[in-house]
């Protein structure tokens, strides 16, 4: 476990050392500071040490001296990276200034750095000698220098591995369990507790129960009770689900009274998921304020790993059983042999596969992850090795963690580091891979920028680090280490895997509580700890010298950051103060020369303080959902390294963007609400300025005059050839002639130059059929558009959103044609007041559809003919629909029975 993180860190540092000789900018910096020879020596010595890590890991669990040696190697690698980065950043700060003061400062820096490098070299020499004494080196003379980038062949292999699995977790043997739970939701039973060990699929089962039945109740709520959740947080979440406004200043007792009053007499369904680790003392149900007792209208279902917790709640206990032998085999084969006919193994592997399934103890999570780890191998020796590993695991209640650890151990060093970093996020975090995601999810790009800041993603001349990070996410997904919700377009991490990576990180100088003693802690993650100003003011950080990541996320009680907290954190790369109550930052933030990620989203800040403009290394800045923020600062262009800027949902501040953004030549993603894009020369960003940002991947803007539209058509789009995510709104006032003709301006055909475009949102334009030729487009949102030409021909479209069409009475019949929408996974039709029906589906139309949402279509009377043939369909959501449509989809009615006959696991949800 140790070696993966150590090798990953070492290779990242060696990559940077290699760049010093190869990249002109870094080469100049190293020559300027006279450290090039030292860096070359460091690279050579680290490569020798790296060669011994595999041997060291095999001995570390039984040899305390080796374990200490590995810890020192990690510290050396961290310190080496700090020195390299500080030298590179110092060059950024000094190369533009020739003043005497600057030169004196540079000489002082050079003196201090030379001293640190000398000390580091002495430590490395000592560590190398110790490795020889411990007999950790194996014929290192034949070890080649490690490559700093992935070769084309290796990259191709990684991408092929990432495309093995396209399935989500199937609903194996779930139907009868759902029926058993539903039978328990009767007036005689107040609380039902689903009890069982981790990995049995309790949450998966309850999700099916919840989605299948929630439409029968006046109100419903799904509450995830994580380890760090306070009673106040749980009450607030519950109140928001049942549309109850509770002032966060009221006491827990008063909040419970209000919740009880709000639910009293209502037919309600409340699910409390994963209650076993709650820190809330006593009977959680009564302390939340949930009505209980015989014949009560409030139905409460909990999942827990503890029978004691269930008994404390006076619950009827439903024991979650292991999978049957037959179901275990079917589940394993779905993930181990996804590309073979019938998901059956080759003859030479069948016996081994049965033995491996048996060793997984009929636990769904263990079966799925072990199967996924073997999916790319058909070599009998690999399967025999996996079986030997599983047989070594002692079959006790905790054995599933050991099985999951095998899946983790299987990862490459880089993937181990990246996956372990999910410990940064609290339980139940949703990581969105869609631009059209909901507010509470974090974007996958944030995860990738954290990896980049920590040095986990290698530099590559031919590929963007963001793209490498996306590949890593796909590999983790296809190894079943990340759970995928296609309907919500997000990833989650199973709580058992989260437990695993938290334990891994605790072994690697990571802390999840304020330390009480001096420590070499590199990462301090204090998310959801119910901290306030008093706690962080009274408890000084005892790890400032080494700290690289600091998170106080989701602690609303923190309203200010004391200066002493950040005064001496020289090596800090990441700050996450999101979802706190802070309104400003201390000025000393400007001294954090290595800071790459600053997350201030969902805070009370009124402006981005001037000290931030001194952060020359800053790559990621997120101030989204800061409703008090007044403006994007004019000096934003001084952040020359900025690659990601998120200013979504910050009131009116993004109606215009400052001209300084045009200086951000490293900018890849500009996430915002629609801002005005014009042709006028003033202090605001205009169409010419944006055209200069030729490396831009994402932008959202609106057009408010005809001249701007003409400029867009005349070539503005031609220069944005790297665009991947584009949202354009037509806000040009209609003329009398437009209203008479009911016409919309055509969306510019020159957009076709954007060959890499993946996500597109168009509002208020007429769309022509040329759009169907955009082969890489996977997500399309059309708002206030009246034309939907041949969309069914789009070869890779996965998500389609049709919204706000007040004129459309029927969608094109071609939408349902045979073979149409070959890869569509999610379809949402939202606010079509005149739409009466959807096109009938022919054979093999929309064959991959998993989610269908119909919202605010009051004239629609039935679902489309042929919908029952869609065997992958998991969820139908119908909101604000006609009474006739609702009636036809009710349990036992015509359309319900027809859809359920071929797809018994489908969830039909209605308001």
Short mmCIF file of C-alpha atoms in Angstrom, two decimals, residues 135-476:
data_model
loop_
_atom_site.label_atom_id
_atom_site.label_comp_id
_atom_site.label_asym_id
_atom_site.label_seq_id
_atom_site.Cartn_x
_atom_site.Cartn_y
_atom_site.Cartn_z
CA UNK A 135 19.38 -5.04 1.37
CA UNK A 136 16.63 -3.21 -0.49
CA UNK A 137 18.56 -2.65 -3.72
CA UNK A 138 18.41 -5.19 -6.50
CA UNK A 139 20.83 -4.79 -9.43
CA UNK A 140 19.90 -1.16 -9.94
CA UNK A 141 22.67 -0.76 -12.53
CA UNK A 142 20.35 -2.30 -15.10
CA UNK A 143 17.41 -0.09 -14.22
CA UNK A 144 16.63 2.44 -16.91
CA UNK A 145 15.77 6.01 -16.17
CA UNK A 146 12.03 6.39 -15.66
CA UNK A 147 10.09 8.06 -18.40
CA UNK A 148 8.49 11.39 -17.61
CA UNK A 149 5.53 10.80 -19.92
CA UNK A 150 3.33 7.98 -21.03
CA UNK A 151 4.27 6.43 -24.35
CA UNK A 152 1.77 6.20 -27.15
CA UNK A 153 1.49 2.43 -26.79
CA UNK A 154 1.00 2.66 -23.02
CA UNK A 155 -1.54 5.42 -23.48
CA UNK A 156 -3.47 3.35 -25.99
CA UNK A 157 -3.48 0.41 -23.60
CA UNK A 158 -4.76 2.62 -20.78
CA UNK A 159 -7.57 3.96 -22.94
CA UNK A 160 -8.53 0.45 -24.00
CA UNK A 161 -8.64 -0.60 -20.37
CA UNK A 162 -10.84 2.41 -19.70
CA UNK A 163 -13.42 1.27 -22.25
CA UNK A 164 -13.88 -2.32 -21.12
CA UNK A 165 -16.95 -1.74 -18.97
CA UNK A 166 -20.00 0.20 -20.03
CA UNK A 167 -22.42 -1.29 -17.51
CA UNK A 168 -23.65 0.20 -14.27
CA UNK A 169 -24.22 -2.11 -11.33
CA UNK A 170 -27.08 -4.42 -12.37
CA UNK A 171 -30.03 -5.04 -10.12
CA UNK A 172 -29.19 -8.67 -9.39
CA UNK A 173 -31.78 -10.53 -7.25
CA UNK A 174 -33.31 -7.28 -6.03
CA UNK A 175 -36.99 -7.53 -6.95
CA UNK A 176 -38.16 -9.88 -4.23
CA UNK A 177 -36.18 -7.91 -1.62
CA UNK A 178 -37.88 -4.69 -2.71
CA UNK A 179 -41.27 -6.40 -2.39
CA UNK A 180 -40.36 -7.63 1.10
CA UNK A 181 -39.46 -4.11 2.24
CA UNK A 182 -42.63 -2.67 0.71
CA UNK A 183 -44.68 -5.22 2.60
CA UNK A 184 -43.19 -3.91 5.85
CA UNK A 185 -44.24 -0.32 5.11
CA UNK A 186 -47.65 -0.74 6.66
CA UNK A 187 -49.46 1.13 9.45
CA UNK A 188 -48.52 -1.49 12.04
CA UNK A 189 -44.78 -0.82 11.80
CA UNK A 190 -43.34 2.61 12.50
CA UNK A 191 -39.64 2.10 11.69
CA UNK A 192 -38.00 -0.51 9.48
CA UNK A 193 -34.23 -1.07 9.73
CA UNK A 194 -32.31 -2.86 6.97
CA UNK A 195 -29.38 -4.40 8.84
CA UNK A 196 -26.29 -6.04 7.37
CA UNK A 197 -22.52 -5.78 6.97
CA UNK A 198 -20.94 -3.33 4.56
CA UNK A 199 -20.91 -4.30 0.90
CA UNK A 200 -24.20 -6.23 0.92
CA UNK A 201 -26.05 -3.56 -1.07
CA UNK A 202 -28.32 -2.08 1.61
CA UNK A 203 -28.24 1.40 0.10
CA UNK A 204 -28.73 0.01 -3.42
CA UNK A 205 -31.82 -1.88 -2.23
CA UNK A 206 -33.30 1.15 -0.46
CA UNK A 207 -32.73 3.35 -3.52
CA UNK A 208 -35.01 1.03 -5.47
CA UNK A 209 -37.61 1.05 -2.69
CA UNK A 210 -37.45 4.85 -2.39
CA UNK A 211 -37.68 5.57 -6.11
CA UNK A 212 -40.42 3.05 -6.67
CA UNK A 213 -42.72 4.37 -3.93
CA UNK A 214 -41.96 8.04 -3.20
CA UNK A 215 -44.71 9.26 -5.54
CA UNK A 216 -47.30 7.68 -3.25
CA UNK A 217 -46.46 10.05 -0.40
CA UNK A 218 -47.15 13.71 0.27
CA UNK A 219 -43.45 14.27 0.94
CA UNK A 220 -40.28 12.19 0.96
CA UNK A 221 -36.65 12.61 1.95
CA UNK A 222 -33.44 10.66 1.56
CA UNK A 223 -30.94 11.65 4.27
CA UNK A 224 -27.38 10.31 4.25
CA UNK A 225 -26.15 10.10 7.84
CA UNK A 226 -22.39 10.36 7.44
CA UNK A 227 -19.81 9.88 10.15
CA UNK A 228 -19.26 13.61 10.63
CA UNK A 229 -22.86 14.82 10.35
CA UNK A 230 -24.16 16.81 13.29
CA UNK A 231 -27.76 16.74 14.46
CA UNK A 232 -28.16 20.33 13.27
CA UNK A 233 -26.96 19.44 9.77
CA UNK A 234 -29.29 16.43 9.59
CA UNK A 235 -32.26 18.53 10.72
CA UNK A 236 -31.44 21.21 8.16
CA UNK A 237 -31.20 18.63 5.35
CA UNK A 238 -34.46 17.00 6.40
CA UNK A 239 -36.28 20.34 6.61
CA UNK A 240 -35.15 21.34 3.11
CA UNK A 241 -36.42 18.03 1.67
CA UNK A 242 -39.89 18.49 3.17
CA UNK A 243 -40.01 22.18 2.17
CA UNK A 244 -39.82 23.46 5.73
CA UNK A 245 -37.94 26.68 6.45
CA UNK A 246 -36.03 26.44 9.74
CA UNK A 247 -33.82 29.28 10.94
CA UNK A 248 -30.35 27.88 11.59
CA UNK A 249 -30.21 29.85 14.85
CA UNK A 250 -32.94 27.81 16.55
CA UNK A 251 -31.99 25.07 19.00
CA UNK A 252 -31.95 21.38 18.09
CA UNK A 253 -34.96 20.84 20.36
CA UNK A 254 -36.99 23.58 18.70
CA UNK A 255 -36.00 22.36 15.23
CA UNK A 256 -37.22 18.87 16.17
CA UNK A 257 -40.56 20.34 17.27
CA UNK A 258 -40.96 22.21 13.96
CA UNK A 259 -40.11 19.08 11.92
CA UNK A 260 -42.61 17.05 13.95
CA UNK A 261 -45.31 19.68 13.34
CA UNK A 262 -44.46 19.83 9.63
CA UNK A 263 -44.82 16.05 9.19
CA UNK A 264 -47.69 15.39 11.57
CA UNK A 265 -50.66 13.95 9.69
CA UNK A 266 -48.85 13.83 6.34
CA UNK A 267 -48.16 10.64 4.41
CA UNK A 268 -44.37 10.76 4.28
CA UNK A 269 -41.44 8.47 3.52
CA UNK A 270 -38.11 9.18 5.22
CA UNK A 271 -34.95 7.15 4.52
CA UNK A 272 -31.97 7.51 6.88
CA UNK A 273 -29.02 5.88 5.14
CA UNK A 274 -25.96 4.49 6.97
CA UNK A 275 -26.88 5.34 10.55
CA UNK A 276 -24.36 3.06 12.22
CA UNK A 277 -21.57 5.62 12.46
CA UNK A 278 -23.60 8.64 13.51
CA UNK A 279 -22.12 10.74 16.29
CA UNK A 280 -25.62 11.79 17.36
CA UNK A 281 -26.32 10.24 20.76
CA UNK A 282 -29.62 8.67 21.75
CA UNK A 283 -32.51 7.77 19.51
CA UNK A 284 -31.76 9.62 16.30
CA UNK A 285 -35.35 9.41 15.07
CA UNK A 286 -36.85 11.18 18.06
CA UNK A 287 -34.03 13.74 18.19
CA UNK A 288 -34.65 14.63 14.55
CA UNK A 289 -38.31 15.19 15.32
CA UNK A 290 -39.77 12.43 13.16
CA UNK A 291 -43.28 11.29 14.17
CA UNK A 292 -43.38 7.66 15.30
CA UNK A 293 -45.84 5.21 16.79
CA UNK A 294 -48.36 2.68 15.55
CA UNK A 295 -50.61 3.71 12.66
CA UNK A 296 -48.51 6.82 12.03
CA UNK A 297 -48.55 8.28 8.52
CA UNK A 298 -44.75 8.79 8.54
CA UNK A 299 -42.87 5.74 7.27
CA UNK A 300 -39.21 5.62 8.33
CA UNK A 301 -36.64 3.25 6.86
CA UNK A 302 -33.00 3.14 7.94
CA UNK A 303 -29.91 1.25 6.80
CA UNK A 304 -27.34 0.31 9.41
CA UNK A 305 -24.54 -2.15 10.00
CA UNK A 306 -25.41 -2.38 13.69
CA UNK A 307 -28.29 -4.36 15.16
CA UNK A 308 -27.83 -2.32 18.37
CA UNK A 309 -28.58 0.90 16.48
CA UNK A 310 -31.74 -0.65 15.04
CA UNK A 311 -32.90 -1.82 18.45
CA UNK A 312 -32.26 1.66 19.92
CA UNK A 313 -34.75 2.97 17.36
CA UNK A 314 -37.34 0.31 18.26
CA UNK A 315 -37.26 -0.73 14.61
CA UNK A 316 -38.53 -3.85 12.90
CA UNK A 317 -35.30 -5.48 11.68
CA UNK A 318 -34.93 -6.74 8.11
CA UNK A 319 -31.76 -8.84 7.86
CA UNK A 320 -29.96 -8.20 4.57
CA UNK A 321 -28.81 -11.53 3.15
CA UNK A 322 -25.80 -12.37 1.02
CA UNK A 323 -26.33 -13.10 -2.67
CA UNK A 324 -27.16 -16.64 -3.63
CA UNK A 325 -24.44 -18.72 -5.31
CA UNK A 326 -26.22 -18.38 -8.65
CA UNK A 327 -26.68 -14.59 -8.39
CA UNK A 328 -23.07 -14.18 -7.26
CA UNK A 329 -21.90 -16.00 -10.38
CA UNK A 330 -24.11 -13.92 -12.68
CA UNK A 331 -22.90 -10.65 -11.14
CA UNK A 332 -19.25 -11.68 -11.41
CA UNK A 333 -19.57 -12.67 -15.05
CA UNK A 334 -21.26 -9.37 -15.99
CA UNK A 335 -18.16 -7.46 -14.90
CA UNK A 336 -15.38 -9.98 -15.57
CA UNK A 337 -16.46 -10.98 -19.10
CA UNK A 338 -18.42 -7.99 -20.48
CA UNK A 339 -17.31 -8.52 -24.08
CA UNK A 340 -18.00 -12.25 -24.34
CA UNK A 341 -21.26 -13.65 -25.60
CA UNK A 342 -23.63 -14.24 -22.70
CA UNK A 343 -20.97 -12.90 -20.33
CA UNK A 344 -19.59 -16.44 -20.04
CA UNK A 345 -15.90 -17.16 -19.27
CA UNK A 346 -13.52 -18.99 -21.60
CA UNK A 347 -13.24 -22.67 -20.76
CA UNK A 348 -9.72 -22.46 -19.28
CA UNK A 349 -10.85 -19.80 -16.77
CA UNK A 350 -14.25 -21.11 -15.70
CA UNK A 351 -13.08 -23.21 -12.76
CA UNK A 352 -10.81 -20.42 -11.49
CA UNK A 353 -13.65 -17.90 -11.86
CA UNK A 354 -15.98 -20.06 -9.72
CA UNK A 355 -13.29 -20.34 -7.04
CA UNK A 356 -12.71 -16.58 -7.03
CA UNK A 357 -16.46 -15.93 -6.68
CA UNK A 358 -16.54 -18.28 -3.69
CA UNK A 359 -13.67 -16.40 -2.03
CA UNK A 360 -15.60 -13.11 -2.41
CA UNK A 361 -18.11 -14.35 0.16
CA UNK A 362 -21.22 -13.58 -1.93
CA UNK A 363 -20.77 -9.86 -1.21
CA UNK A 364 -21.89 -7.72 -4.21
CA UNK A 365 -19.30 -4.95 -3.76
CA UNK A 366 -16.40 -7.42 -3.41
CA UNK A 367 -17.60 -9.50 -6.38
CA UNK A 368 -17.99 -6.46 -8.61
CA UNK A 369 -14.60 -4.89 -7.86
CA UNK A 370 -12.64 -8.16 -8.09
CA UNK A 371 -14.39 -9.01 -11.38
CA UNK A 372 -13.65 -5.57 -12.81
CA UNK A 373 -9.98 -5.86 -11.87
CA UNK A 374 -9.77 -9.11 -13.88
CA UNK A 375 -11.78 -7.97 -16.88
CA UNK A 376 -8.77 -7.03 -18.98
CA UNK A 377 -6.80 -10.23 -18.38
CA UNK A 378 -7.30 -13.60 -20.06
CA UNK A 379 -4.02 -15.08 -18.80
CA UNK A 380 -4.55 -18.07 -16.56
CA UNK A 381 -1.53 -17.14 -14.44
CA UNK A 382 -3.12 -13.78 -13.53
CA UNK A 383 -6.28 -15.51 -12.40
CA UNK A 384 -4.33 -18.05 -10.36
CA UNK A 385 -2.41 -15.22 -8.68
CA UNK A 386 -5.65 -13.41 -7.80
CA UNK A 387 -7.08 -16.60 -6.31
CA UNK A 388 -3.95 -17.11 -4.18
CA UNK A 389 -4.28 -13.54 -2.88
CA UNK A 390 -7.93 -14.04 -1.97
CA UNK A 391 -7.23 -17.34 -0.21
CA UNK A 392 -4.74 -15.61 2.07
CA UNK A 393 -7.46 -13.34 3.42
CA UNK A 394 -8.84 -14.47 6.73
CA UNK A 395 -12.61 -14.83 6.35
CA UNK A 396 -13.90 -12.65 9.15
CA UNK A 397 -16.36 -9.75 9.18
CA UNK A 398 -13.65 -7.34 8.09
CA UNK A 399 -12.53 -9.46 5.18
CA UNK A 400 -14.31 -7.28 2.63
CA UNK A 401 -11.90 -4.46 3.42
CA UNK A 402 -9.01 -6.77 2.63
CA UNK A 403 -10.67 -7.76 -0.65
CA UNK A 404 -11.19 -4.10 -1.55
CA UNK A 405 -7.56 -3.45 -0.67
CA UNK A 406 -6.56 -6.02 -3.31
CA UNK A 407 -8.43 -3.93 -5.89
CA UNK A 408 -6.57 -0.86 -4.67
CA UNK A 409 -3.20 -2.67 -4.72
CA UNK A 410 -3.88 -3.59 -8.35
CA UNK A 411 -3.73 0.07 -9.41
CA UNK A 412 -0.72 1.75 -10.97
CA UNK A 413 1.24 4.11 -8.65
CA UNK A 414 -0.33 7.21 -10.22
CA UNK A 415 -3.86 5.83 -9.89
CA UNK A 416 -3.21 4.84 -6.28
CA UNK A 417 -2.28 8.41 -5.42
CA UNK A 418 -5.28 9.79 -7.30
CA UNK A 419 -7.79 7.37 -5.79
CA UNK A 420 -6.45 7.91 -2.27
CA UNK A 421 -7.11 11.63 -2.73
CA UNK A 422 -10.87 11.00 -2.62
CA UNK A 423 -10.36 11.07 1.15
CA UNK A 424 -10.36 14.87 0.57
CA UNK A 425 -14.13 14.79 0.09
CA UNK A 426 -16.81 14.08 2.71
CA UNK A 427 -19.08 11.06 2.41
CA UNK A 428 -21.91 11.24 -0.11
CA UNK A 429 -20.11 13.79 -2.28
CA UNK A 430 -21.37 13.79 -5.88
CA UNK A 431 -18.72 14.45 -8.53
CA UNK A 432 -20.42 15.63 -11.71
CA UNK A 433 -19.19 14.84 -15.21
CA UNK A 434 -21.90 16.99 -16.83
CA UNK A 435 -22.04 20.75 -17.32
CA UNK A 436 -25.79 20.55 -16.77
CA UNK A 437 -25.42 19.15 -13.23
CA UNK A 438 -27.25 20.21 -10.10
CA UNK A 439 -25.86 22.74 -7.63
CA UNK A 440 -24.70 20.39 -4.86
CA UNK A 441 -22.38 18.37 -7.08
CA UNK A 442 -18.73 19.33 -7.53
CA UNK A 443 -17.25 19.32 -11.01
CA UNK A 444 -14.88 16.54 -11.99
CA UNK A 445 -12.39 19.20 -13.08
CA UNK A 446 -11.94 20.18 -9.44
CA UNK A 447 -10.81 16.67 -8.61
CA UNK A 448 -8.35 16.75 -11.50
CA UNK A 449 -6.91 20.13 -10.51
CA UNK A 450 -6.35 18.80 -6.99
CA UNK A 451 -4.41 15.90 -8.51
CA UNK A 452 -2.39 18.34 -10.63
CA UNK A 453 -1.65 20.55 -7.62
CA UNK A 454 -0.34 17.54 -5.69
CA UNK A 455 1.85 16.42 -8.61
CA UNK A 456 -0.05 13.19 -9.31
CA UNK A 457 -0.56 13.87 -13.03
CA UNK A 458 2.55 13.93 -15.22
CA UNK A 459 3.40 16.73 -17.63
CA UNK A 460 3.11 15.67 -21.25
CA UNK A 461 3.98 17.79 -24.28
CA UNK A 462 1.35 16.09 -26.40
CA UNK A 463 -1.56 15.97 -23.99
CA UNK A 464 -3.32 18.29 -21.59
CA UNK A 465 -3.05 17.30 -17.94
CA UNK A 466 -6.85 17.66 -17.78
CA UNK A 467 -7.18 14.95 -20.41
CA UNK A 468 -4.83 12.63 -18.54
CA UNK A 469 -6.90 13.26 -15.41
CA UNK A 470 -10.10 12.37 -17.27
CA UNK A 471 -8.48 9.12 -18.39
CA UNK A 472 -7.66 8.36 -14.76
CA UNK A 473 -11.28 8.94 -13.73
CA UNK A 474 -12.51 6.64 -16.50
CA UNK A 475 -10.09 3.91 -15.44
CA UNK A 476 -11.25 4.15 -11.82
#
